[in-house]
PDB file of C-alpha atoms in Angstrom:
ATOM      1  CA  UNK S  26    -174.729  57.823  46.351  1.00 44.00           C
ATOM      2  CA  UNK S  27    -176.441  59.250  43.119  1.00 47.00           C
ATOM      3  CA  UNK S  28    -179.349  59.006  42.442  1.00 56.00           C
ATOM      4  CA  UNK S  29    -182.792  60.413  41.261  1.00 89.00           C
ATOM      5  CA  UNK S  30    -182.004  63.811  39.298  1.00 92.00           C
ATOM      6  CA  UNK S  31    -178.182  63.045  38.848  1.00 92.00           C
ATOM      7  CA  UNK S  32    -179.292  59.651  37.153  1.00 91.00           C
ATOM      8  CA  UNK S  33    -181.693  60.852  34.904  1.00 91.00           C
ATOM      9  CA  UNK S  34    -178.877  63.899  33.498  1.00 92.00           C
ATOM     10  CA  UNK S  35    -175.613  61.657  33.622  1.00 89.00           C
ATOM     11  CA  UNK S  36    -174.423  63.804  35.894  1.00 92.00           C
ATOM     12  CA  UNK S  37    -171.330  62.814  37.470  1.00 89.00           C
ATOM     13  CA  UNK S  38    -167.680  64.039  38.405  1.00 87.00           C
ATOM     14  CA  UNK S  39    -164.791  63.021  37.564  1.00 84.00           C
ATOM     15  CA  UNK S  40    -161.448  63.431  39.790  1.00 83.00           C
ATOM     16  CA  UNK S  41    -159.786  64.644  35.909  1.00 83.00           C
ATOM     17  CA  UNK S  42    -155.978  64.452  35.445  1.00 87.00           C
ATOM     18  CA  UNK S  43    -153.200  66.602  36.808  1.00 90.00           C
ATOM     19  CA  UNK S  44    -154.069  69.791  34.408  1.00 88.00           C
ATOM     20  CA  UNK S  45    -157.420  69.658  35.318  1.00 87.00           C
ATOM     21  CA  UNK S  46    -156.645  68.937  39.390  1.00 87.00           C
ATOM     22  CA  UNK S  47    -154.428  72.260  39.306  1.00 88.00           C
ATOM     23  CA  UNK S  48    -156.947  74.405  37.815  1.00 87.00           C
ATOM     24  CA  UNK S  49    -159.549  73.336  40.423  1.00 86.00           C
ATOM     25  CA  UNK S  50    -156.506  74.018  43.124  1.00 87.00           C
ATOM     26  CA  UNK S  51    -156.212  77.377  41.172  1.00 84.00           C
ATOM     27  CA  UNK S  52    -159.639  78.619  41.247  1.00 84.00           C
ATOM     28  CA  UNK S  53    -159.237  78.316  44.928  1.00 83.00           C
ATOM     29  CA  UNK S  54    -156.827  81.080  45.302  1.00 88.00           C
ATOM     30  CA  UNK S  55    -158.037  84.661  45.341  1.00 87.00           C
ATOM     31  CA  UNK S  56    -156.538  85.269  42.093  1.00 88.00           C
ATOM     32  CA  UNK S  57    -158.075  82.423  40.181  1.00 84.00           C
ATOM     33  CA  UNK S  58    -161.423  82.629  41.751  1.00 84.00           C
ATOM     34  CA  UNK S  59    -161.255  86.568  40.404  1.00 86.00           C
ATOM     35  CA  UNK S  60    -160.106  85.841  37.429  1.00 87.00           C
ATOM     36  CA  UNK S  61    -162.184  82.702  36.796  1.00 86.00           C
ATOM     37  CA  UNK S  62    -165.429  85.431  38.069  1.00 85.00           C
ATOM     38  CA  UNK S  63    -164.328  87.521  35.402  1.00 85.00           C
ATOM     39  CA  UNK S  64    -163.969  85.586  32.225  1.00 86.00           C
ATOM     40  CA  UNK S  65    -165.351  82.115  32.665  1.00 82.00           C
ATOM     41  CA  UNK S  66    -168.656  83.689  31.257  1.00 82.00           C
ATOM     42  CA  UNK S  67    -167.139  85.568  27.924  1.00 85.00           C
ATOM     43  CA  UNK S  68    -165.069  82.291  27.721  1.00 87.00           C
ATOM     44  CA  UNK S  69    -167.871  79.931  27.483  1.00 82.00           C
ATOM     45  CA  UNK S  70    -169.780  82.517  25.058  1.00 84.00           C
ATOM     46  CA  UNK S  71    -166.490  81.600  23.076  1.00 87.00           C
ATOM     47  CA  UNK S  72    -166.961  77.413  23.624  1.00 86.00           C
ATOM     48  CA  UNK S  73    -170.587  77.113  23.490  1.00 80.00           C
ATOM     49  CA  UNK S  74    -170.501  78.299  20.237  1.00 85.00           C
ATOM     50  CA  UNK S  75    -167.367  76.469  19.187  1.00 89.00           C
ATOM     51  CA  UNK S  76    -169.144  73.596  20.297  1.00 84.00           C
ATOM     52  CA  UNK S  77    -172.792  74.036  19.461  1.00 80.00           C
ATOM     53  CA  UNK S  78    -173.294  74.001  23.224  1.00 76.00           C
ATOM     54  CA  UNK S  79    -171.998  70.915  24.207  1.00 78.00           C
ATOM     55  CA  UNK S  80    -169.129  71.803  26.519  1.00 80.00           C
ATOM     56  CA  UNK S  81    -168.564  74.486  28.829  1.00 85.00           C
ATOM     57  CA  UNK S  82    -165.698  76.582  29.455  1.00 83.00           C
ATOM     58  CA  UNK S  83    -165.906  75.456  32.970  1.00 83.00           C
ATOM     59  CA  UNK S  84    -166.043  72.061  31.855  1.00 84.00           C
ATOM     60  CA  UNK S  85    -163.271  71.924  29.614  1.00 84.00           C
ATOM     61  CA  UNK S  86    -160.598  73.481  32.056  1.00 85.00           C
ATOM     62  CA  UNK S  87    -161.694  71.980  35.338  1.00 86.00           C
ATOM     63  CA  UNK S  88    -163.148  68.332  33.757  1.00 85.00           C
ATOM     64  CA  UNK S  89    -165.775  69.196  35.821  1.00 89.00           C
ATOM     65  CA  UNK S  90    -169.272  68.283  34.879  1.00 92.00           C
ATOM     66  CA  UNK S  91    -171.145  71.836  34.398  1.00 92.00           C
ATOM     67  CA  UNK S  92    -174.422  71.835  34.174  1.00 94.00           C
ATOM     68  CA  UNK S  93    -176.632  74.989  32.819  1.00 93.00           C
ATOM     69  CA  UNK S  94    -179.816  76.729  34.962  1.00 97.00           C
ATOM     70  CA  UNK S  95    -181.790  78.471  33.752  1.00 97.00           C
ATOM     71  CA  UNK S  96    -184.079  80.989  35.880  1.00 98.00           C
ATOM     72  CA  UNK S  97    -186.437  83.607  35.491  1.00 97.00           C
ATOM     73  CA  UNK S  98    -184.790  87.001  36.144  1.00 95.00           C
ATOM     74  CA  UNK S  99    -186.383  88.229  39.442  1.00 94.00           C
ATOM     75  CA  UNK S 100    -186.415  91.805  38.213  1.00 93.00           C
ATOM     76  CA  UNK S 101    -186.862  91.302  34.801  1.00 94.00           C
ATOM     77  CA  UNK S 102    -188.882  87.767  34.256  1.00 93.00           C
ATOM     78  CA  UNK S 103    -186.574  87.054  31.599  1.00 95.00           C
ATOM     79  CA  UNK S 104    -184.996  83.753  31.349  1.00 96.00           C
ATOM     80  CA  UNK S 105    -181.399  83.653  32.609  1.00 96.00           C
ATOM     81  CA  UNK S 106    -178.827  80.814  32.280  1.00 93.00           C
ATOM     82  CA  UNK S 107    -175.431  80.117  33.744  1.00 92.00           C
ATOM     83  CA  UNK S 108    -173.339  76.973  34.068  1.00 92.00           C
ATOM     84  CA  UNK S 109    -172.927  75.659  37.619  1.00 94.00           C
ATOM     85  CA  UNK S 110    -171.118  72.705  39.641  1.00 94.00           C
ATOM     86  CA  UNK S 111    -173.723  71.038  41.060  1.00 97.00           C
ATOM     87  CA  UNK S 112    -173.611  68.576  43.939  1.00 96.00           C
ATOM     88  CA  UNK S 113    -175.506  65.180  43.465  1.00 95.00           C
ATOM     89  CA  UNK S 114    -177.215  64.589  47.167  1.00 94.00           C
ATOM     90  CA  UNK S 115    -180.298  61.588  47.265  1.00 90.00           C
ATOM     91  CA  UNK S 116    -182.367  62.261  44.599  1.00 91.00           C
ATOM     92  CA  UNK S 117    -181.441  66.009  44.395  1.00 96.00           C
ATOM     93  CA  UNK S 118    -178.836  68.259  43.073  1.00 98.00           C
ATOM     94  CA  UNK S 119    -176.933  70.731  45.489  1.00 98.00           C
ATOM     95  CA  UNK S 120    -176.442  73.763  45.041  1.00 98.00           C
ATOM     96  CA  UNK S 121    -173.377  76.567  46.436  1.00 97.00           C
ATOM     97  CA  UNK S 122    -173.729  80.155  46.028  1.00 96.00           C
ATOM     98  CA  UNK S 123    -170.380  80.836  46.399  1.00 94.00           C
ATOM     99  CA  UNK S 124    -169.913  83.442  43.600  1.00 92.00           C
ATOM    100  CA  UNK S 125    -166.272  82.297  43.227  1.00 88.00           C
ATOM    101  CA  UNK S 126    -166.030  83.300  46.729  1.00 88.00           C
ATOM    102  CA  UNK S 127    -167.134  86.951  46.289  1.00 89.00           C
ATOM    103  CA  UNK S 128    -169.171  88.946  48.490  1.00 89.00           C
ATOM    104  CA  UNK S 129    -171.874  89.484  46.518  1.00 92.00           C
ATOM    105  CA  UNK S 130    -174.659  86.694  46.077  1.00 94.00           C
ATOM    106  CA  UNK S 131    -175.102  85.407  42.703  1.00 95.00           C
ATOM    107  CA  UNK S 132    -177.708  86.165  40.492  1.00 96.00           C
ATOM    108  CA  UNK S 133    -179.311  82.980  40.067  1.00 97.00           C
ATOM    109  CA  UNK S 134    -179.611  82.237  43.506  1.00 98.00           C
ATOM    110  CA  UNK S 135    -181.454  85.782  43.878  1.00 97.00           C
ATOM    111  CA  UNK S 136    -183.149  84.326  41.151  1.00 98.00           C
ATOM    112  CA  UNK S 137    -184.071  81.044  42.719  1.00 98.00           C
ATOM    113  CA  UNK S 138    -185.380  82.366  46.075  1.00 97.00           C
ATOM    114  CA  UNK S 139    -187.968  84.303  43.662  1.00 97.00           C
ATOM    115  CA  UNK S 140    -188.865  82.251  40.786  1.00 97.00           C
ATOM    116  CA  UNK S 141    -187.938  78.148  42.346  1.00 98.00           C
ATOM    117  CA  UNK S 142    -189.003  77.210  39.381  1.00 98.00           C
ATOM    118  CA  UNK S 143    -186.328  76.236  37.148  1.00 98.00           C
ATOM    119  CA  UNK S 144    -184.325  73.759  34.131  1.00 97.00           C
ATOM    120  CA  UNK S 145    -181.484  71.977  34.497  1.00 97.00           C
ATOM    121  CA  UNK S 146    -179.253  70.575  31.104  1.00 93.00           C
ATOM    122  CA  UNK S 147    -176.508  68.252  31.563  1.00 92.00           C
ATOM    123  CA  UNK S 148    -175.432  66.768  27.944  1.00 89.00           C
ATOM    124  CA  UNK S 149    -178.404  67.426  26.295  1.00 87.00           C
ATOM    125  CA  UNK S 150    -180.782  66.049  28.622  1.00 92.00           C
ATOM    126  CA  UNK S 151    -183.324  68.672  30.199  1.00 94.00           C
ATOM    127  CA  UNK S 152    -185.438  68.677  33.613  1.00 96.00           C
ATOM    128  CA  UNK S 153    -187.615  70.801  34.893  1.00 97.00           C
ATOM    129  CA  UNK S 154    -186.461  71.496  38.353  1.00 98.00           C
ATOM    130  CA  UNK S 155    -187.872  72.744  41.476  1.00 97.00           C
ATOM    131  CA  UNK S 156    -185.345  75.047  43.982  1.00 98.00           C
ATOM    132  CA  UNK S 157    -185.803  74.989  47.601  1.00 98.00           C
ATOM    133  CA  UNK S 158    -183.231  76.419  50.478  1.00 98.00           C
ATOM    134  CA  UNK S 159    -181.187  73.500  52.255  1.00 98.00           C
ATOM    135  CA  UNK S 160    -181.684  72.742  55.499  1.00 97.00           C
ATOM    136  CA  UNK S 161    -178.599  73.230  57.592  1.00 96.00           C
ATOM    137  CA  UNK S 162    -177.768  69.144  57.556  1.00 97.00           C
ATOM    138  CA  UNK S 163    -177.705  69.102  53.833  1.00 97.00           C
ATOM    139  CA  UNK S 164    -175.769  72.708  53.179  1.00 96.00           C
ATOM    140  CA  UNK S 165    -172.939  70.969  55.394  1.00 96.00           C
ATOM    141  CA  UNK S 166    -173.164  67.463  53.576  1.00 97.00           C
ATOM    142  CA  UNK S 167    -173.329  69.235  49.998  1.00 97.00           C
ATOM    143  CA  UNK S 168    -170.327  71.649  51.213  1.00 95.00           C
ATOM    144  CA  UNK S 169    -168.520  68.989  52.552  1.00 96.00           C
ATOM    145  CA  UNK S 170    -169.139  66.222  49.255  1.00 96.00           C
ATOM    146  CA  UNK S 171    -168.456  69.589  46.949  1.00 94.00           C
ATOM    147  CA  UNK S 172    -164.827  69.830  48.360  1.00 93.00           C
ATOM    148  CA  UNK S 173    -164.098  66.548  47.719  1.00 92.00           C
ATOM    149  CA  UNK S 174    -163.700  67.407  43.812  1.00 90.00           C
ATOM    150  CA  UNK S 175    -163.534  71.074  43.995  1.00 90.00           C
ATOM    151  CA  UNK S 176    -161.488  72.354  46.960  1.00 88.00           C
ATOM    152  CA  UNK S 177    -161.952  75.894  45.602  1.00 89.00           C
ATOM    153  CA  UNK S 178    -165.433  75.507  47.696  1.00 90.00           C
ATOM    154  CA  UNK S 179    -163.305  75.170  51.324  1.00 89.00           C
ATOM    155  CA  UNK S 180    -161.639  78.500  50.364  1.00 89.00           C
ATOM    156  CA  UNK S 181    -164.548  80.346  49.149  1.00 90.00           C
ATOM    157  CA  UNK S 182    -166.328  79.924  52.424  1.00 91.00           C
ATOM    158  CA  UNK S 183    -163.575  81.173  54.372  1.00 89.00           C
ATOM    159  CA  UNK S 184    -163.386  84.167  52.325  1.00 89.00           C
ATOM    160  CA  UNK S 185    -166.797  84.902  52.616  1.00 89.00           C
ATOM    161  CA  UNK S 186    -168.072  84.060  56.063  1.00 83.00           C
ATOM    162  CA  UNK S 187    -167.776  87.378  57.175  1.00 81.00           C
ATOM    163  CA  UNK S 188    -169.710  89.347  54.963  1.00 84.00           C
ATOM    164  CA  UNK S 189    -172.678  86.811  54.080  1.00 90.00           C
ATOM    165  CA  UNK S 190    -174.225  83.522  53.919  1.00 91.00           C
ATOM    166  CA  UNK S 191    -173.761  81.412  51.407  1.00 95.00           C
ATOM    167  CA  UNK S 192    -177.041  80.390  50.142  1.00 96.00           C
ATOM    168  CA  UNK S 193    -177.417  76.383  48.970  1.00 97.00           C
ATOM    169  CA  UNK S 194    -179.934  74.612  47.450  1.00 98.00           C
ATOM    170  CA  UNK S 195    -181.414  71.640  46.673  1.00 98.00           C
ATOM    171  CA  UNK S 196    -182.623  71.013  43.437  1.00 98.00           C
ATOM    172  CA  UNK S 197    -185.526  68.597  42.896  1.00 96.00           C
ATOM    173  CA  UNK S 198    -187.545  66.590  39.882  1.00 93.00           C
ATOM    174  CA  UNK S 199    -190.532  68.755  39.409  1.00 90.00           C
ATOM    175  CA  UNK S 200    -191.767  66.488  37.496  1.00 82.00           C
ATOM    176  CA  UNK S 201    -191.414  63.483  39.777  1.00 61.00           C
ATOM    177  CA  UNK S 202    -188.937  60.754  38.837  1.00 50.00           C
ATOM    178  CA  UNK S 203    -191.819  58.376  36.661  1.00 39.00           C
ATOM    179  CA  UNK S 204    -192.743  61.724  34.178  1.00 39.00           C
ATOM    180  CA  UNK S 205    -189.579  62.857  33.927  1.00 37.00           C
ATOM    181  CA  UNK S 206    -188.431  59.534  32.700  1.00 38.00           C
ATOM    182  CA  UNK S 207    -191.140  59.415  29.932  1.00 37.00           C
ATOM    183  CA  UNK S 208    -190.435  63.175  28.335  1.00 39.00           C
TER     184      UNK S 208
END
């Protein structure tokens, strides 16, 4: 059910047409997942741009709904933003660090464990967000809901079991749900 933060963005996924459900299968192999690591983010330099921000690259390949977080840099206290696939869980957003599946952890999640407080944008729309770790129930719920429109997720984990643990969150209204309606 959605709910709560996913409501007040419009955030929502789609199950997208055949193009769209092969990329998402693509992404999933080791070859997509390192290619999508390594140009997805000079690609959507390329779109936002073309698009004065309103699609991603993400977006427009998988027909995925990509949302953008922004942190503050842990080392640097700079902000830093990168589009993610969220999962919408109650009145929260999940989370996967995945990292395409690589064995480094992301950035942002580095990011998040140091700074929780955050933005989300989904279409325009903007909420100030508050980051905490799942507990093990919801990782397993948002990995499990996650796969059911990106199966990429199932394969990522596998790869990357081994070496690390995937960190998910849950991202919550920081605002509460009756501000955040009135801003």
């Amino acid at each position: 059910m959605t709910s709560g933060l996913a409501d007040e963005l419009g955030y929502h996924h789609s199950t997208g047409g055949r193009t769209h459900r092969a990329i998402r299968w693509l992404g999933g192999t080791r070859a997509g997942a390192w290619t999508f690591a390594h140009t997805l983010r000079h690609a959507d330099a390329v779109v936002g741009r073309l698009t004065r921000g309103r699609h991603s690259a993400p977006s427009i390949c998988t027909g995925l709904a990509v949302l953008t977080l922004t942190t503050m840099g842990r080392r640097s206290g700079m902000q830093r933003t990168t589009h993610l696939i969220a999962t919408p869980r109650g009145n929260a957003l999940g989370l996967l660090g995945t990292n395409f599946g690589q064995h480094a952890t992301p950035a942002w999640a580095r990011n998040l464990e140091s700074h929780p407080h955050a933005t989300v944008t989904y279409r325009g729309v903007t909420r100030e967000v508050l980051a905490r770790p799942a507990t093990s129930a919801e990782a397993e719920a948002v990995f499990a809901e996650a796969a059911t429109f990106y199966p990429g997720y199932r394969s990522y984990r596998r790869r990357v079991c081994d070496s690390r643990q995937i960190r998910v969150f849950m991202l919550e209204s920081a605002t509460g749900p009756h501000d955040a309606q009135n801003s």
